[in-house]
Short mmCIF file of C-alpha atoms in Angstrom, two decimals:
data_model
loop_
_atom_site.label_atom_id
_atom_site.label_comp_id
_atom_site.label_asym_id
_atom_site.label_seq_id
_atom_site.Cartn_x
_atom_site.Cartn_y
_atom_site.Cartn_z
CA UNK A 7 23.34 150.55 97.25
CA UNK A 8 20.01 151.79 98.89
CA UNK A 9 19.95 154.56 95.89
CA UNK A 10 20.40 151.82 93.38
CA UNK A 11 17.61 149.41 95.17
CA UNK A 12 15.41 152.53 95.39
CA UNK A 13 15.90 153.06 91.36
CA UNK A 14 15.10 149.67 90.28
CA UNK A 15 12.01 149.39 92.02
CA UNK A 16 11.02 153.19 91.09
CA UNK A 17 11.36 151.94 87.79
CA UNK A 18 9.61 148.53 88.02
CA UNK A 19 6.52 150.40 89.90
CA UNK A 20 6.26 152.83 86.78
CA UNK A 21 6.14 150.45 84.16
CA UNK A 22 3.79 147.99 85.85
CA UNK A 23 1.37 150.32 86.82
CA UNK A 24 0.90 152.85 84.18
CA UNK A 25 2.94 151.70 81.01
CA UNK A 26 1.94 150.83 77.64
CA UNK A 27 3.19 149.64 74.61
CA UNK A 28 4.93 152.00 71.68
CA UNK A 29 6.15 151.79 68.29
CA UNK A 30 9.74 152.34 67.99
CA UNK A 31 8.57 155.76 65.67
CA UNK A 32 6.65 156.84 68.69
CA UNK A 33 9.86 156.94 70.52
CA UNK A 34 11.86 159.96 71.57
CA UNK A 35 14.60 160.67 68.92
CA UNK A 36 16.94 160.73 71.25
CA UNK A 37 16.04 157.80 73.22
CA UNK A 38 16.51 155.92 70.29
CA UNK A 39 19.61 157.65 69.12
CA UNK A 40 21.20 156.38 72.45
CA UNK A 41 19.98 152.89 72.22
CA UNK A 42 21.05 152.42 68.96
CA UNK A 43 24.17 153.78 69.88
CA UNK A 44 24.51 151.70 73.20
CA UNK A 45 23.05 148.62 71.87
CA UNK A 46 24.17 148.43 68.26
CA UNK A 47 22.92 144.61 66.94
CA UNK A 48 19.91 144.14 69.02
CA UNK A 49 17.03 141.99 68.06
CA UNK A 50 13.33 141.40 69.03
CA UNK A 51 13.14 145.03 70.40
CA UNK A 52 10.33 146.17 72.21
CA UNK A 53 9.57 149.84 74.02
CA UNK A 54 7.57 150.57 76.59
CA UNK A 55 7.06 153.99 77.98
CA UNK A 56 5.62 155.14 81.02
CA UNK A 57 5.59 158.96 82.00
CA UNK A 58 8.71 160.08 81.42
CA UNK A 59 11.07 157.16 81.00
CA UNK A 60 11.10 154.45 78.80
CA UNK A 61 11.92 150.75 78.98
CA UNK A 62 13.30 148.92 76.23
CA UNK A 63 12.78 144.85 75.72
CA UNK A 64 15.45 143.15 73.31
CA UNK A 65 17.95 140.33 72.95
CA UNK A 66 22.10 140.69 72.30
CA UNK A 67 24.44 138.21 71.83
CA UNK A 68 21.75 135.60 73.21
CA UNK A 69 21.38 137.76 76.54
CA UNK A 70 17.24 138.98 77.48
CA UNK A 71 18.08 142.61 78.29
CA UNK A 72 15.91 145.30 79.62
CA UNK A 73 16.91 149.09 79.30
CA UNK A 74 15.66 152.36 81.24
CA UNK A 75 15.70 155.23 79.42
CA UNK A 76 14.95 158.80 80.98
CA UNK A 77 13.22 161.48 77.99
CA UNK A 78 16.80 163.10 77.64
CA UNK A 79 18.23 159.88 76.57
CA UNK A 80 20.40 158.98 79.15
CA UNK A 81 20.66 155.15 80.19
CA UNK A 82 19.32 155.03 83.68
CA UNK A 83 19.85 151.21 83.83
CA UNK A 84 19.66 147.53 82.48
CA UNK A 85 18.33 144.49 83.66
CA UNK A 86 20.11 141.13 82.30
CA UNK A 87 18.87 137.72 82.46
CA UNK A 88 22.14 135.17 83.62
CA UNK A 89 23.34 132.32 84.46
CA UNK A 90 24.02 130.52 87.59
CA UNK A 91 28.35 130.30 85.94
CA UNK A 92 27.63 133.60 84.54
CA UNK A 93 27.52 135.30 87.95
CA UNK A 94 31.02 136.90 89.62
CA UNK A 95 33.37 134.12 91.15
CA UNK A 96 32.56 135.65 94.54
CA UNK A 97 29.14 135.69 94.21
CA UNK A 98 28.67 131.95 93.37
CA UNK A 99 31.22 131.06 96.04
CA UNK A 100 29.40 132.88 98.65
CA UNK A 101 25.89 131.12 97.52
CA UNK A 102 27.51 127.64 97.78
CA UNK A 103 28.89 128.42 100.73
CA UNK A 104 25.79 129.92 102.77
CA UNK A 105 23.62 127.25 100.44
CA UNK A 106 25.16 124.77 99.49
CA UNK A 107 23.95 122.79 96.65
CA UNK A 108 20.49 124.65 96.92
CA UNK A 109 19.46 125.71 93.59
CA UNK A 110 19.33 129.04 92.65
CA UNK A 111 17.48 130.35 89.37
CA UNK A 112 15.34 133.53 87.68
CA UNK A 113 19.18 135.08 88.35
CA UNK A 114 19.38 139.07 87.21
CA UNK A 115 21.86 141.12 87.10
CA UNK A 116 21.20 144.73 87.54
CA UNK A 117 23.18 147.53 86.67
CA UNK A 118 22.39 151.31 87.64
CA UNK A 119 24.88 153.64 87.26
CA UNK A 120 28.32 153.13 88.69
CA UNK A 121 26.81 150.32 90.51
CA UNK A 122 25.64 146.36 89.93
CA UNK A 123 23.88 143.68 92.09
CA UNK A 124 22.19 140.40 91.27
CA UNK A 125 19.36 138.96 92.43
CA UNK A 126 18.32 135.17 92.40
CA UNK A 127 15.48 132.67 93.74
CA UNK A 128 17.07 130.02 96.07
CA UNK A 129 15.35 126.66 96.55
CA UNK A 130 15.53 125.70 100.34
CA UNK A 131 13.63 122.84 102.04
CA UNK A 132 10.14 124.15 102.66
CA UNK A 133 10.79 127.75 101.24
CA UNK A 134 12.07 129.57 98.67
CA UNK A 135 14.01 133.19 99.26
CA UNK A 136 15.10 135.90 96.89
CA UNK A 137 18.19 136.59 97.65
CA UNK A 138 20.69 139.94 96.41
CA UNK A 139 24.18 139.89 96.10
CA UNK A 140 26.60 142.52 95.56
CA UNK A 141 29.52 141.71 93.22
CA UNK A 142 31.80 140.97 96.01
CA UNK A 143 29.20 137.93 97.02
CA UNK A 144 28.08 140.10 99.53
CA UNK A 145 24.43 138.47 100.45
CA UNK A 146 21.32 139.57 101.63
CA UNK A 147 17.75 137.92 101.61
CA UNK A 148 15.00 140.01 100.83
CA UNK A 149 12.31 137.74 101.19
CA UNK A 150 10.79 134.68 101.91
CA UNK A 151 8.67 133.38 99.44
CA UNK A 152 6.16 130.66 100.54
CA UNK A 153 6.14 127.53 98.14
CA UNK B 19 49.72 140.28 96.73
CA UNK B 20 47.15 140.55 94.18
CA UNK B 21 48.80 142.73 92.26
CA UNK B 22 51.78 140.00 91.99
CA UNK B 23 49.15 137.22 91.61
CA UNK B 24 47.42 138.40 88.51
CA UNK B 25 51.22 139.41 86.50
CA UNK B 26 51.27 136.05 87.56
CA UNK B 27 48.19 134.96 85.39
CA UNK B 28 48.67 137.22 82.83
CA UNK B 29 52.30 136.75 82.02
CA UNK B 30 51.55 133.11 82.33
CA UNK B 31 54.51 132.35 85.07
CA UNK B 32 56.27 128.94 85.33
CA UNK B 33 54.79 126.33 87.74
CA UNK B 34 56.45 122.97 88.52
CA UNK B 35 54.15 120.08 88.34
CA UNK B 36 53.91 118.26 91.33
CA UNK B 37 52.42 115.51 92.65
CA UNK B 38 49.70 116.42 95.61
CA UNK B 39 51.29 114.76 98.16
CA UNK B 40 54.41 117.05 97.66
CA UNK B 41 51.72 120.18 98.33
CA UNK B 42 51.38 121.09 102.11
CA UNK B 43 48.35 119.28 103.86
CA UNK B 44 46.57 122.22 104.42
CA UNK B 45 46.49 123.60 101.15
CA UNK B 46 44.74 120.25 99.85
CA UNK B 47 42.31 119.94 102.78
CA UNK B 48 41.34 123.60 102.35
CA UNK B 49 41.40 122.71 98.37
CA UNK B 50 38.69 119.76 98.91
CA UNK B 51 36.87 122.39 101.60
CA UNK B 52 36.41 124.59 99.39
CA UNK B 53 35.61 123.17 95.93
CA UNK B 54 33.97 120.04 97.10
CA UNK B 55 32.84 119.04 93.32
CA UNK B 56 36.14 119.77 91.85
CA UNK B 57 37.18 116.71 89.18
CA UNK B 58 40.52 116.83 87.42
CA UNK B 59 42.85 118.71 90.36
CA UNK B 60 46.55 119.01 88.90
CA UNK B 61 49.16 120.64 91.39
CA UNK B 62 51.91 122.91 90.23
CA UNK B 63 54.07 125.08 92.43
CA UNK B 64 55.39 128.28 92.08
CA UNK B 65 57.75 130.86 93.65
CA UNK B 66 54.93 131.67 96.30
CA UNK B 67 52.47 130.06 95.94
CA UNK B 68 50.71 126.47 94.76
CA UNK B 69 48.04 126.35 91.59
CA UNK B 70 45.82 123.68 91.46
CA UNK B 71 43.64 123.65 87.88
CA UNK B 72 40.39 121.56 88.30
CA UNK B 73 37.11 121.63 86.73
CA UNK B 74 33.81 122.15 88.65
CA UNK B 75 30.38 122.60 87.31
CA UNK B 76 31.85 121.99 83.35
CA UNK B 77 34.38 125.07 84.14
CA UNK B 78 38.10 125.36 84.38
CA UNK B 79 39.46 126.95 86.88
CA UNK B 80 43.14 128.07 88.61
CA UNK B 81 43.24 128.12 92.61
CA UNK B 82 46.22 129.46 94.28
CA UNK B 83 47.12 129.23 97.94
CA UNK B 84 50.08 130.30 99.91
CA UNK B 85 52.77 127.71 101.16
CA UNK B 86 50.60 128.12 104.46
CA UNK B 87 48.10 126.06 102.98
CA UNK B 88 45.83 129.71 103.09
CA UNK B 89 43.39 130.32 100.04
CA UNK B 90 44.46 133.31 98.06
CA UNK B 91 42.54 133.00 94.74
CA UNK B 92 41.00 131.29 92.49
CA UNK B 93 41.05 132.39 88.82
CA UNK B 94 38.51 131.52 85.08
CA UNK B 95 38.98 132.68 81.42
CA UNK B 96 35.80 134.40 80.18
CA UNK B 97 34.36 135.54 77.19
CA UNK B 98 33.69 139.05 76.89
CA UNK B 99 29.86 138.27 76.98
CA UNK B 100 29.94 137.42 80.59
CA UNK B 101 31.57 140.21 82.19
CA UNK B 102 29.61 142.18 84.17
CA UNK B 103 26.98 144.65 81.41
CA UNK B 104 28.70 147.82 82.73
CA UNK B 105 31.97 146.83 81.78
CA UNK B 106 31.25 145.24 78.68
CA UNK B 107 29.61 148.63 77.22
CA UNK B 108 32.93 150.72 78.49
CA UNK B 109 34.80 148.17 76.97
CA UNK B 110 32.82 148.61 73.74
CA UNK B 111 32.77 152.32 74.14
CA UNK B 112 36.07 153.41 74.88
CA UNK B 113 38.49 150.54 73.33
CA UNK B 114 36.70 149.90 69.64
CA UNK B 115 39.42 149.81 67.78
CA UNK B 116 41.69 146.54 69.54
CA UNK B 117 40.75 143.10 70.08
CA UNK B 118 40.37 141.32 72.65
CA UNK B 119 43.43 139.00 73.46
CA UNK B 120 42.88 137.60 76.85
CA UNK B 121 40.31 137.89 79.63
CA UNK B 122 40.32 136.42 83.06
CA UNK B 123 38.39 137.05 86.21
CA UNK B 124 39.83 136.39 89.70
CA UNK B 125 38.22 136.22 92.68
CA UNK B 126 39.81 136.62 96.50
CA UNK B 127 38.53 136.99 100.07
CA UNK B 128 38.16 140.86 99.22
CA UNK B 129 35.71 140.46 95.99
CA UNK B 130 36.29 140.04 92.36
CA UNK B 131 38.62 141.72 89.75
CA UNK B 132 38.53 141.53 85.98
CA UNK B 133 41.79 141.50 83.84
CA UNK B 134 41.33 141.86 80.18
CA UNK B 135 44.31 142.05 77.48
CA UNK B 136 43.77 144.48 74.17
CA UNK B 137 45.54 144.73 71.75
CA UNK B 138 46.33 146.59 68.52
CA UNK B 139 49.28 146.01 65.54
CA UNK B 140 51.80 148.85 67.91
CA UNK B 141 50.19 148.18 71.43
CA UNK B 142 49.41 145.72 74.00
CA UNK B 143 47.61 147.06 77.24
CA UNK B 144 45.81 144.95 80.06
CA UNK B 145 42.94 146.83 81.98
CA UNK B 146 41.68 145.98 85.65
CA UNK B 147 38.29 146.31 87.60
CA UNK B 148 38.33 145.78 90.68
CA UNK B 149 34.58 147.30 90.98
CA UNK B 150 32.58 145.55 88.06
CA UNK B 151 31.85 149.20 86.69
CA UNK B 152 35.13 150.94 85.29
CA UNK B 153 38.45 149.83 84.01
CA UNK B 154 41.85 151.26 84.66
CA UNK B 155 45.41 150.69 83.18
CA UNK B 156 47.26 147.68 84.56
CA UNK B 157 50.21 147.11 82.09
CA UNK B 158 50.92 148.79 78.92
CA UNK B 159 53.61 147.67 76.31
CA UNK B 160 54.50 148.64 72.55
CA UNK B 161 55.02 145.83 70.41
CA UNK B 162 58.18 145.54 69.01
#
């Protein structure tokens, strides 16, 4: 779990500090071999690249997505927009339960690898706190976020 | 236990309707515990266990607890769409050619599992995840 925490954020800290825009014919062959591939019917595509990797903006089936792409062309990870009923069973259990009717919203799910968490915003008197969740609605704060 | 509980789902198993006062105490009271904004709670029993089928937050869903009155599970049809990105692509990937027939997720003190039904004009085969990431064989039958 570290490994995948330690991924996202490698890849988030690339794109927001040294990425820029590209033209889908500016992008690695490959790269877009394997997202067309992957992601067959996706709309309002974007690419980013930064160094070596790039990050890929679009919409399927109604879902934001974002996609990491190393220069090989091998998906390195996704970033979905959800639902609070489109989480796991567990997970929404588990946030009721520690929560309970506290809203929770800006809910990703994050997939790298073999591996998936979400993370979420939860609305508690006086604060706010993004909280992560492993599939089995295992929860974890990771910080406090003054409102 | 799980094992028997999702055959159970899948195969669509016989329940007796029953009233809730014929359902032990405990398994209500741990019912309205659990699921306080449940609307719509029918009781059925079963072999081992009970199945209550409510809606909460504009979803239907199956709860099953033991004749001890102890949760065991509680169970939603899904689309496709909102399984978990990982498994959707594998899905896509490795099973292209059969359609989906039936897809359910069930969750249980230990985490949740996926069971999705594909099918094909000779074959019908039901896949499990139990991990959110990769799917293996559950049942597998030829059509007659």
């Amino acid at each position: 779990m570290k490994k995948l925490i330690l991924s996202i954020g490698l890849f988030l800290t690339v794109f927001s500090l040294s990425a820029f825009a590209t033209g889908e014919k500016d992008v690695n062959p490959q790269v877009l071999r394997s997202f067309n591939q992957q992601f067959s019917g996706a709309q309002h595509v974007s690419w980013m690249k930064a160094e070596e990797f790039y990050r890929v903006n679009f919409t399927q089936n109604n879902f934001r997505v974002e996609a990491f792409y190393d220069g090989n062309g091998e998906l390195l990870g996704t970033v979905r927009d959800i639902l609070f009923n489109e989480l796991p069973l567990s997970v929404t259990r588990a946030i009721s339960k520690k929560y309970q009717d506290a809203a929770a919203y800006e809910i990703y799910e994050y997939s790298v690898g073999n591996e998936t968490f979400y993370r979420m915003k939860v609305d508690l008197p006086g604060k706010t706190l993004q909280v992560r969740s492993t599939i089995s609605g295992g929860l974890m704060v990771e910080k406090r976020i003054k409102r | 236990m799980m094992l028997m509980l999702a055959m159970m789902f899948t195969l669509s198993t016989t329940f007796a309707f029953t009233g809730e006062e014929a359902v032990s105490k405990q398994a209500v009271s741990n019912f309205k515990s659990q699921f306080r904004t449940a609307t719509d709670a029918n009781w059925t029993v079963g072999t081992n266990y009970y199945k209550v089928e409510f809606s909460e937050d504009s979803q239907k869903l199956f709860a099953y607890y033991n004749f001890q009155g102890e949760f065991v599970a509680v169970c939603r049809y899904i689309s496709s769409l909102s399984l978990p990105f990982n498994l959707q692509n594998t899905l896509k990937k490795n099973y292209s050619n059969v359609w989906v027939t039936d897809l359910f997720e069930m969750a249980t003190k230990e985490g949740t599992s996926y069971y999705v039904t594909l099918e094909n004009a000779d074959t019908k085969i039901v896949l499990s995840s139990t991990d959110g990431t990769t799917w293996s064989v559950f049942d597998r039958t030829k059509k007659a």
